[in-house]
XYZ file of C-alpha atoms in Angstrom:
584
model
C -12.457 -5.295 -30.567
C -12.648 -9.016 -31.253
C -15.978 -10.876 -31.456
C -14.875 -13.009 -28.511
C -14.234 -9.954 -26.303
C -17.461 -8.274 -27.424
C -19.437 -11.396 -26.528
C -17.769 -11.488 -23.132
C -18.781 -7.893 -22.445
C -22.436 -8.675 -23.303
C -22.284 -11.749 -21.054
C -20.797 -9.912 -18.067
C -23.255 -7.067 -18.592
C -26.138 -9.524 -18.408
C -24.765 -11.048 -15.225
C -24.461 -7.608 -13.660
C -28.243 -7.157 -13.672
C -28.644 -10.075 -11.288
C -25.382 -10.085 -9.350
C -24.877 -6.553 -7.998
C -23.748 -6.018 -4.423
C -26.028 -4.561 -1.784
C -26.418 -0.809 -1.719
C -25.103 -0.290 1.802
C -23.777 3.028 3.038
C -21.166 3.916 5.619
C -23.105 4.812 8.764
C -20.180 6.946 9.916
C -21.087 9.480 7.221
C -24.886 9.320 7.638
C -25.167 12.628 9.462
C -25.377 15.753 7.272
C -23.205 17.615 9.734
C -20.672 15.825 11.907
C -19.988 12.786 14.078
C -17.550 12.337 16.936
C -15.533 9.209 17.673
C -12.800 8.144 20.037
C -11.586 5.696 17.400
C -8.748 6.774 15.141
C -9.089 3.919 12.681
C -12.067 5.172 10.727
C -12.540 1.740 9.139
C -15.990 0.452 8.302
C -17.775 -2.229 6.338
C -18.652 0.282 3.567
C -19.456 -1.255 0.214
C -16.535 0.096 -1.853
C -18.710 0.081 -4.983
C -20.782 2.837 -3.341
C -18.126 4.800 -1.473
C -17.152 8.385 -2.273
C -13.667 8.184 -0.786
C -10.687 8.872 -3.037
C -7.906 6.346 -2.479
C -4.668 8.301 -2.581
C -1.943 6.106 -4.062
C 1.688 6.615 -3.199
C 4.429 5.059 -5.286
C 3.825 6.591 -8.672
C 4.063 10.233 -7.617
C 6.800 9.570 -5.052
C 8.961 7.808 -7.606
C 8.286 10.472 -10.212
C 9.501 13.114 -7.765
C 12.617 11.107 -6.941
C 13.391 10.724 -10.638
C 12.949 14.429 -11.302
C 14.993 15.504 -8.274
C 17.810 13.014 -8.887
C 21.115 13.894 -10.482
C 20.823 11.758 -13.591
C 19.893 8.117 -13.898
C 22.402 6.916 -11.284
C 20.628 8.919 -8.615
C 17.514 6.804 -8.953
C 19.117 3.450 -9.642
C 20.941 2.979 -6.330
C 18.106 1.095 -4.625
C 15.542 -1.414 -5.759
C 12.951 0.160 -3.476
C 12.457 3.742 -2.268
C 13.536 4.020 1.373
C 13.722 0.228 1.612
C 17.488 -0.218 1.862
C 19.785 1.694 4.197
C 22.788 3.486 2.622
C 25.274 1.189 4.347
C 23.473 -1.861 2.918
C 23.194 -0.616 -0.665
C 26.499 -2.128 -1.856
C 25.279 -5.506 -0.604
C 21.954 -4.956 -2.327
C 23.695 -4.061 -5.595
C 25.747 -7.252 -5.391
C 22.549 -9.238 -4.826
C 20.894 -7.647 -7.848
C 23.972 -8.263 -9.975
C 23.849 -11.919 -8.986
C 20.175 -12.066 -9.906
C 20.944 -10.439 -13.262
C 24.039 -12.596 -13.944
C 23.529 -14.289 -17.335
C 25.289 -17.376 -15.994
C 22.545 -17.804 -13.399
C 19.678 -17.421 -15.854
C 18.820 -19.480 -18.903
C 18.755 -16.983 -21.754
C 17.806 -18.411 -25.148
C 18.183 -15.406 -27.398
C 18.936 -17.515 -30.434
C 15.793 -19.575 -29.884
C 13.583 -16.451 -29.669
C 11.816 -17.313 -26.374
C 8.197 -16.309 -25.943
C 8.074 -12.687 -24.798
C 5.887 -11.439 -21.941
C 5.527 -8.021 -23.574
C 3.960 -9.565 -26.699
C 1.488 -11.417 -24.527
C 0.662 -8.213 -22.656
C 0.004 -6.314 -25.910
C -2.234 -9.066 -27.238
C -4.606 -8.496 -24.325
C -4.831 -4.698 -24.620
C -8.478 -3.600 -24.923
C -8.665 0.091 -23.948
C -8.776 2.874 -26.522
C -5.195 4.129 -26.820
C -6.080 6.671 -29.498
C -8.126 8.937 -27.258
C -7.311 12.569 -28.063
C -6.993 14.215 -24.693
C -4.457 16.639 -23.259
C -4.351 14.782 -19.950
C -3.134 11.644 -21.705
C -0.595 13.593 -23.758
C 0.818 15.320 -20.673
C 1.374 11.987 -18.936
C 2.797 10.462 -22.114
C 5.282 13.301 -22.495
C 6.500 12.793 -18.929
C 6.956 9.022 -19.193
C 8.626 9.297 -22.600
C 11.120 11.859 -21.286
C 12.013 9.721 -18.255
C 13.102 6.298 -19.522
C 14.849 5.705 -16.191
C 11.450 5.676 -14.515
C 10.233 2.961 -16.877
C 13.406 0.968 -16.148
C 12.760 1.210 -12.411
C 9.143 0.080 -12.488
C 9.942 -2.759 -14.904
C 12.762 -3.932 -12.624
C 10.385 -3.993 -9.675
C 7.449 -5.401 -11.598
C 9.367 -8.227 -13.277
C 8.693 -10.436 -10.228
C 4.938 -9.975 -10.389
C 3.924 -9.193 -13.996
C 3.598 -12.747 -15.316
C 1.292 -13.717 -12.461
C -0.840 -10.575 -12.779
C -1.195 -10.936 -16.565
C -2.297 -14.543 -16.027
C -4.961 -13.390 -13.585
C -6.303 -10.645 -15.880
C -6.620 -13.182 -18.701
C -8.526 -15.628 -16.484
C -11.143 -12.957 -15.838
C -11.284 -11.640 -19.409
C -10.160 -8.196 -18.244
C -8.068 -5.750 -20.295
C -4.349 -6.496 -20.034
C -3.808 -2.803 -19.288
C -4.987 -3.616 -15.761
C -1.707 -5.506 -15.241
C 0.027 -2.108 -15.472
C -2.202 -0.519 -12.833
C 0.315 -1.232 -10.009
C 2.651 1.189 -11.802
C 0.123 3.967 -11.211
C -0.814 2.759 -7.743
C 2.536 1.893 -6.185
C 5.241 2.009 -8.876
C 5.372 -1.764 -8.232
C 6.782 -1.186 -4.735
C 5.252 -4.009 -2.645
C 5.905 -2.049 0.577
C 4.325 1.204 -0.635
C 2.183 2.944 2.012
C 0.387 6.202 1.274
C -0.639 9.033 3.562
C -4.187 7.870 2.790
C -3.447 4.511 4.525
C -3.299 2.554 1.266
C -0.815 -0.341 1.168
C 0.790 -2.761 -1.260
C 1.023 -3.123 -5.018
C -2.694 -2.382 -5.443
C -2.953 0.254 -2.670
C -5.902 -1.037 -0.664
C -7.088 1.088 2.247
C -7.973 -0.933 5.391
C -11.765 -0.805 4.960
C -11.760 -1.853 1.300
C -9.177 -4.524 2.006
C -11.348 -5.890 4.814
C -14.378 -5.915 2.519
C -12.483 -8.144 0.086
C -11.099 -10.439 2.785
C -7.609 -8.924 3.119
C -6.864 -9.363 6.823
C -4.198 -7.654 8.926
C -2.399 -8.645 12.123
C 0.841 -7.957 13.948
C 2.413 -10.677 11.799
C 1.049 -9.856 8.371
C -0.895 -7.530 6.076
C -2.776 -9.233 3.235
C -3.014 -5.916 1.398
C 0.638 -6.504 0.532
C 0.169 -10.187 -0.332
C 0.938 -10.603 -4.042
C -1.586 -13.410 -4.577
C -4.412 -12.291 -2.261
C -4.282 -8.587 -3.130
C -4.117 -9.250 -6.874
C -7.191 -11.455 -6.619
C -9.028 -8.803 -4.575
C -8.042 -5.940 -6.916
C -9.129 -7.717 -10.098
C -12.340 -8.921 -8.450
C -13.058 -5.326 -7.420
C -12.323 -4.002 -10.926
C -14.493 -6.692 -12.496
C -17.432 -5.774 -10.250
C -16.952 -2.092 -11.056
C -16.874 -2.846 -14.782
C -20.179 -4.700 -14.432
C -21.642 -1.811 -12.485
C -20.724 0.655 -15.252
C -21.949 -1.542 -18.108
C -18.520 -2.654 -19.262
C -16.982 0.850 -19.403
C -13.468 0.168 -18.132
C -12.492 3.845 -17.883
C -15.374 4.440 -15.457
C -14.427 1.266 -13.567
C -10.856 2.532 -13.202
C -12.073 5.931 -12.016
C -14.296 4.219 -9.448
C -11.369 2.065 -8.250
C -9.588 5.299 -7.383
C -12.411 7.480 -6.074
C -15.260 5.073 -5.295
C -18.305 4.046 -7.277
C -20.435 6.628 -5.486
C -18.197 9.466 -6.660
C -18.388 8.387 -10.302
C -22.141 7.800 -10.173
C -22.676 11.229 -8.605
C -20.623 12.909 -11.349
C -22.624 11.022 -14.003
C -25.924 12.125 -12.464
C -24.831 15.772 -12.551
C -23.956 15.533 -16.237
C -27.187 13.709 -16.986
C -29.219 16.520 -15.407
C -27.345 19.004 -17.610
C -27.803 16.823 -20.721
C -24.016 16.495 -20.991
C -21.969 13.361 -21.905
C -21.403 10.869 -19.104
C -18.157 9.306 -20.302
C -15.045 9.489 -18.136
C -13.495 12.339 -20.110
C -16.559 14.563 -19.593
C -17.045 14.054 -15.858
C -16.067 16.481 -13.103
C -14.054 14.144 -10.853
C -11.460 14.692 -8.095
C -8.111 15.890 -9.397
C -6.292 12.628 -8.678
C -8.983 10.620 -10.467
C -8.937 12.927 -13.512
C -5.269 12.017 -14.001
C -5.591 8.371 -12.959
C -6.964 6.903 -16.182
C -4.730 9.084 -18.414
C -1.682 7.727 -16.571
C -2.678 4.144 -17.312
C -3.452 4.830 -20.972
C -0.162 6.697 -21.402
C 1.720 3.763 -19.872
C -0.123 1.308 -22.126
C 0.894 3.356 -25.183
C 4.516 3.259 -24.008
C 4.479 -0.502 -23.438
C 2.563 -1.105 -26.675
C 5.062 0.667 -28.929
C 8.141 1.566 -26.850
C 10.263 2.192 -29.939
C 7.988 5.118 -30.894
C 9.085 6.872 -27.711
C 12.760 5.972 -27.721
C 12.338 3.447 -24.912
C 13.839 -0.028 -24.853
C 12.100 -2.547 -22.626
C 14.263 -5.279 -21.094
C 13.458 -8.783 -22.291
C 11.025 -10.679 -20.060
C 10.327 -14.305 -20.827
C 6.755 -15.497 -20.763
C 7.212 -17.848 -17.817
C 6.327 -17.744 -14.097
C 8.783 -15.919 -11.859
C 7.616 -17.696 -8.701
C 5.811 -20.779 -7.437
C 3.619 -21.119 -4.369
C 5.049 -23.671 -1.923
C 3.062 -25.134 0.966
C 5.215 -24.979 4.124
C 2.698 -26.699 6.395
C 3.647 -24.567 9.409
C 5.114 -21.256 10.532
C 8.503 -20.632 8.914
C 11.491 -18.453 9.785
C 12.104 -16.365 6.649
C 15.892 -16.461 7.008
C 15.782 -20.244 7.248
C 13.469 -20.362 4.226
C 15.979 -18.310 2.236
C 18.773 -20.696 3.167
C 16.710 -23.743 2.190
C 15.739 -22.154 -1.136
C 19.285 -20.849 -1.719
C 18.178 -17.279 -2.322
C 18.777 -13.978 -0.535
C 16.378 -13.326 2.342
C 15.465 -10.011 0.663
C 14.159 -12.014 -2.291
C 11.876 -13.927 0.071
C 10.539 -10.643 1.473
C 10.030 -9.146 -1.998
C 7.942 -12.137 -3.039
C 6.182 -12.328 0.342
C 5.805 -8.666 1.368
C 2.721 -9.564 3.408
C 4.939 -10.601 6.338
C 5.792 -7.863 8.832
C 8.209 -9.853 10.989
C 10.948 -12.478 10.856
C 8.571 -15.362 10.154
C 5.329 -16.257 8.427
C 2.034 -15.881 10.242
C 1.679 -18.691 12.844
C -2.053 -18.832 12.058
C -1.442 -19.405 8.345
C -1.978 -19.675 5.492
C 1.245 -21.687 5.545
C 2.785 -20.932 2.174
C 5.656 -19.043 0.635
C 6.268 -17.654 -2.827
C 9.693 -18.842 -4.030
C 11.506 -18.193 -7.346
C 10.494 -20.906 -9.815
C 14.067 -21.997 -10.405
C 14.514 -22.571 -6.655
C 11.111 -24.088 -5.829
C 12.085 -27.763 -6.143
C 15.248 -27.169 -4.107
C 13.155 -25.533 -1.399
C 10.566 -28.309 -1.325
C 13.221 -31.016 -1.052
C 15.093 -29.227 1.755
C 11.844 -28.400 3.573
C 10.842 -32.058 3.618
C 13.970 -32.813 5.680
C 13.127 -30.246 8.381
C 10.588 -31.243 11.091
C 7.870 -28.645 11.620
C 9.065 -28.054 15.165
C 12.436 -26.904 13.789
C 11.138 -24.413 11.248
C 11.380 -21.630 13.809
C 13.942 -21.221 16.583
C 12.928 -21.523 20.227
C 14.092 -19.896 23.457
C 13.597 -21.533 26.849
C 12.793 -18.480 28.958
C 12.519 -18.274 32.738
C 9.950 -15.700 33.875
C 11.524 -12.871 35.910
C 10.000 -10.539 38.475
C 8.045 -7.783 36.686
C 7.554 -9.836 33.504
C 4.254 -10.003 31.671
C 3.319 -11.702 28.445
C 3.408 -8.279 26.790
C 6.955 -7.442 27.899
C 8.224 -10.924 27.020
C 6.533 -10.773 23.600
C 8.152 -7.393 22.842
C 11.551 -8.695 23.935
C 11.413 -11.635 21.508
C 9.504 -9.934 18.655
C 6.389 -12.056 18.943
C 2.889 -11.645 20.397
C 1.297 -12.623 23.737
C -1.241 -14.739 21.835
C 1.532 -16.817 20.249
C 3.215 -17.390 23.629
C -0.119 -18.432 25.115
C -0.824 -20.802 22.242
C 2.627 -22.435 22.222
C 2.663 -22.921 25.999
C -1.008 -23.931 26.252
C -1.791 -21.127 28.702
C -5.441 -20.629 29.583
C -4.917 -16.992 30.564
C -2.269 -14.261 30.466
C -1.242 -14.950 34.084
C 2.359 -16.135 34.548
C 4.466 -16.669 37.678
C 8.089 -15.935 38.546
C 10.312 -18.910 37.753
C 7.901 -20.374 35.217
C 9.533 -21.725 32.023
C 8.141 -20.615 28.679
C 9.002 -21.705 25.143
C 9.315 -18.592 22.974
C 9.558 -18.654 19.145
C 12.337 -16.299 18.073
C 14.302 -15.231 15.020
C 17.229 -17.462 14.076
C 19.363 -14.524 12.875
C 20.145 -10.986 13.982
C 17.727 -8.182 13.134
C 19.944 -6.884 10.298
C 19.329 -10.134 8.407
C 15.631 -9.306 8.152
C 16.337 -5.975 6.460
C 12.925 -5.735 4.785
C 10.849 -6.577 7.854
C 8.504 -3.839 9.029
C 10.627 -2.909 12.065
C 13.836 -2.624 10.045
C 12.181 -0.557 7.310
C 10.781 1.758 9.984
C 14.138 2.064 11.764
C 15.864 3.149 8.550
C 13.109 5.643 7.791
C 13.336 7.167 11.287
C 17.149 7.324 11.171
C 17.307 9.245 7.898
C 18.708 12.748 8.376
C 16.255 15.592 7.735
C 15.981 19.318 8.418
C 15.281 20.253 12.017
C 16.167 18.965 15.479
C 15.653 15.260 15.977
C 13.292 14.429 18.848
C 12.178 11.040 20.094
C 8.670 11.395 21.416
C 6.670 8.763 23.312
C 2.952 8.884 22.536
C 0.692 9.615 25.496
C -2.978 8.864 25.984
C -5.084 11.435 24.126
C -2.317 12.460 21.708
C -3.174 13.231 18.086
C -0.946 13.866 15.092
C -2.362 17.374 14.943
C -1.353 18.194 18.527
C 2.152 16.784 18.148
C 2.723 18.474 14.791
C 1.544 21.842 16.111
C 3.856 21.622 19.129
C 6.864 21.042 16.894
C 5.826 23.444 14.107
C 5.715 20.784 11.419
C 2.858 19.323 9.376
C 0.676 16.357 10.287
C 1.725 14.594 7.097
C 5.420 15.062 7.933
C 5.074 13.495 11.385
C 3.227 10.537 9.893
C 5.649 10.066 7.000
C 8.754 10.219 9.208
C 7.331 7.303 11.180
C 6.033 5.129 8.339
C 2.432 6.013 9.142
C -0.556 7.818 7.657
C -2.364 10.732 9.363
C -5.405 8.503 9.888
C -3.480 5.734 11.651
C -4.187 5.262 15.379
C -1.568 6.530 17.828
C -0.974 3.897 20.491
C 0.202 5.151 23.914
C 3.825 4.131 24.449
C 4.710 4.184 20.737
C 7.925 6.097 20.035
C 7.882 8.680 17.245
C 10.785 10.486 15.627
C 10.098 14.170 14.959
C 12.364 16.646 13.165
C 11.220 19.589 15.229
C 11.301 23.239 14.156
C 10.931 24.538 17.723
C 13.781 26.225 19.572
C 13.533 23.808 22.524
C 12.593 20.507 20.888
C 13.434 18.289 23.836
C 10.954 20.031 26.147
C 7.398 18.773 25.851
C 4.920 20.360 28.254
C 2.747 17.879 30.102
C 0.257 20.320 31.612
C -0.296 22.601 28.650
C -3.557 23.142 26.787
C -2.958 20.018 24.736
C -2.951 17.877 27.851
C -6.421 19.221 28.649
C -7.710 19.199 25.074
C -10.493 16.887 23.922
C -9.426 16.346 20.314
C -11.565 13.906 18.376
C -11.805 12.688 14.809
C -14.808 14.273 13.079
C -16.530 13.286 9.877
C -18.084 16.256 8.092
C -20.240 16.255 4.944
C -19.892 19.450 2.898
C -23.073 21.504 2.536
C -24.065 24.005 -0.118
C -22.194 27.272 0.383
C -19.374 25.716 2.429
C -15.749 26.660 1.837
C -12.548 25.568 3.541
C -12.387 28.837 5.446
C -15.976 28.640 6.719
C -15.474 25.040 7.855
C -12.143 25.952 9.483
C -13.790 28.835 11.381
C -16.717 26.663 12.430
C -14.470 24.041 14.004
C -11.588 26.334 15.100
C -8.999 24.605 12.940
C -6.628 25.698 10.190
C -7.443 25.628 6.454
C -4.011 24.158 5.714
C -4.628 21.349 8.202
C -7.988 20.484 6.620
C -6.286 20.308 3.226
C -3.538 18.074 4.633
C -5.942 15.720 6.421
C -7.976 15.233 3.234
C -5.353 15.612 0.486
C -7.199 18.635 -0.940
C -6.114 21.250 -3.434
C -6.982 24.547 -1.728
C -7.618 26.212 -5.108
C -10.380 23.695 -5.974
C -13.977 24.261 -4.880
C -15.596 21.889 -2.408
C -18.563 19.884 -3.686
C -21.805 19.560 -1.681
C -21.988 16.060 -0.246
C -18.191 15.681 -0.201
C -16.904 13.884 2.910
C -14.101 15.415 4.992
C -12.142 14.219 8.012
C -11.335 16.794 10.716
C -9.467 16.635 14.039
C -11.034 19.143 16.387
C -11.225 20.059 20.056
C -14.872 19.236 20.733
C -15.028 21.907 23.439
C -14.758 24.521 20.666
C -16.891 22.762 18.063
C -20.464 23.792 17.183
């Protein structure tokens, strides 16, 4: 380790003694037994440095499975993103990628030996790559035997790596952290896990909120390349300070919460055992989390040792941040910048709809080589013309909600644009409605289009379209159709902990003999199912908890991403969905 880096660690360690965050706890888990709530969100203002909640990432394992189940490399190279592009659109997507990779459209100076981003990455490596541990070797063997996987994540990450490496250097953090999105999301900016984690860095809603990552109908900052990267590295830096500069413990805490790591350290301290990451008894996912990152760093450090060839990446910014000054139609932005609209979405995955957030911030990430073109064209377009408008005459039966749904906007936006003091409207009234300038297929990577493709994919079972009713839970719906809670959520681009809004339409691949018949007056209609937080007590097992709350062991495991062969730990927090009439 260099003297400069060693000095930095002493400096940050000294700061940590006077700059730690408050030791707040999540009140939802204060009870030693259980709490009941009508809310399905489960979000709180918990200090993530103290939490004991494992954040289940998505992309890495999902992509690994797709690579292993594919028929050769071609099976995994058809799409730039898992589930992001419909089969009928893949030829168009391939053409777009070929254009992006066309040597005639990129300045390649092989003879001049351009500065290489990989060399810069390696220069900043600071973790111990020589650790002798079977967990690291197992991960290394897998990555080394699947070069197609490395190709996929590099292809995805090439848009973001330069920016992330820059940000790690600014903070004096190990450059290995720039590879963490591989473990978290496989560099899929739209990744969403069954644990409700989203984006490159896989923030859950509560942690995202703690670090200022807001969400609305229009956007989700957890997927914002700039905002989420800043939040993730800030979080990691605070965790490193908390654990006296031990980056392996900081990484473990990023995955499972600072409280989990501290608890494991206390147990080892009481037994006079080592308190380093490799000696701690941590959740299964966390035990493999750090080894994955170290194995990847070894691959990227010396790819030739593992028979892997990394594509050349120049050490220059892929994108620039352009101030738009107002809301912007993303299709129009693509035309002004002379890029594919999918490229705009890939650089700005925070946006759920056809336009940027009307409330700002008013900016777009645009490929560097197109940024000046975009700025010049944007200057010629008045702000009032940066979204399309419909002059709509209010009809009998209309409400701001129905009109907003019809034009893919929100009641609040309609109120704001038309200077309405309330949500009351009258028949014959004229309203100006912001609307998309192109057809829905143009915005192929918007949230609604991604969901539509996911719901339309053929699966085993009988396809049922189910409209959510008041009081419904994933557990009830899954049980009626003899499928798992996680399946119902995944088929609909959701997580089991997401709220079910009455009126929302779900697609279910039912295993029942009469899938189109849904009883309205059955026991479920009379059930009082609530979300329950339960803290494990000494002597508890999955079966005893299941019996106590009249639920199924398999459901408890699914709700909490548990390995049924692993023992529960006293103090461990679980989420249950129970009929409170049958609960203790």
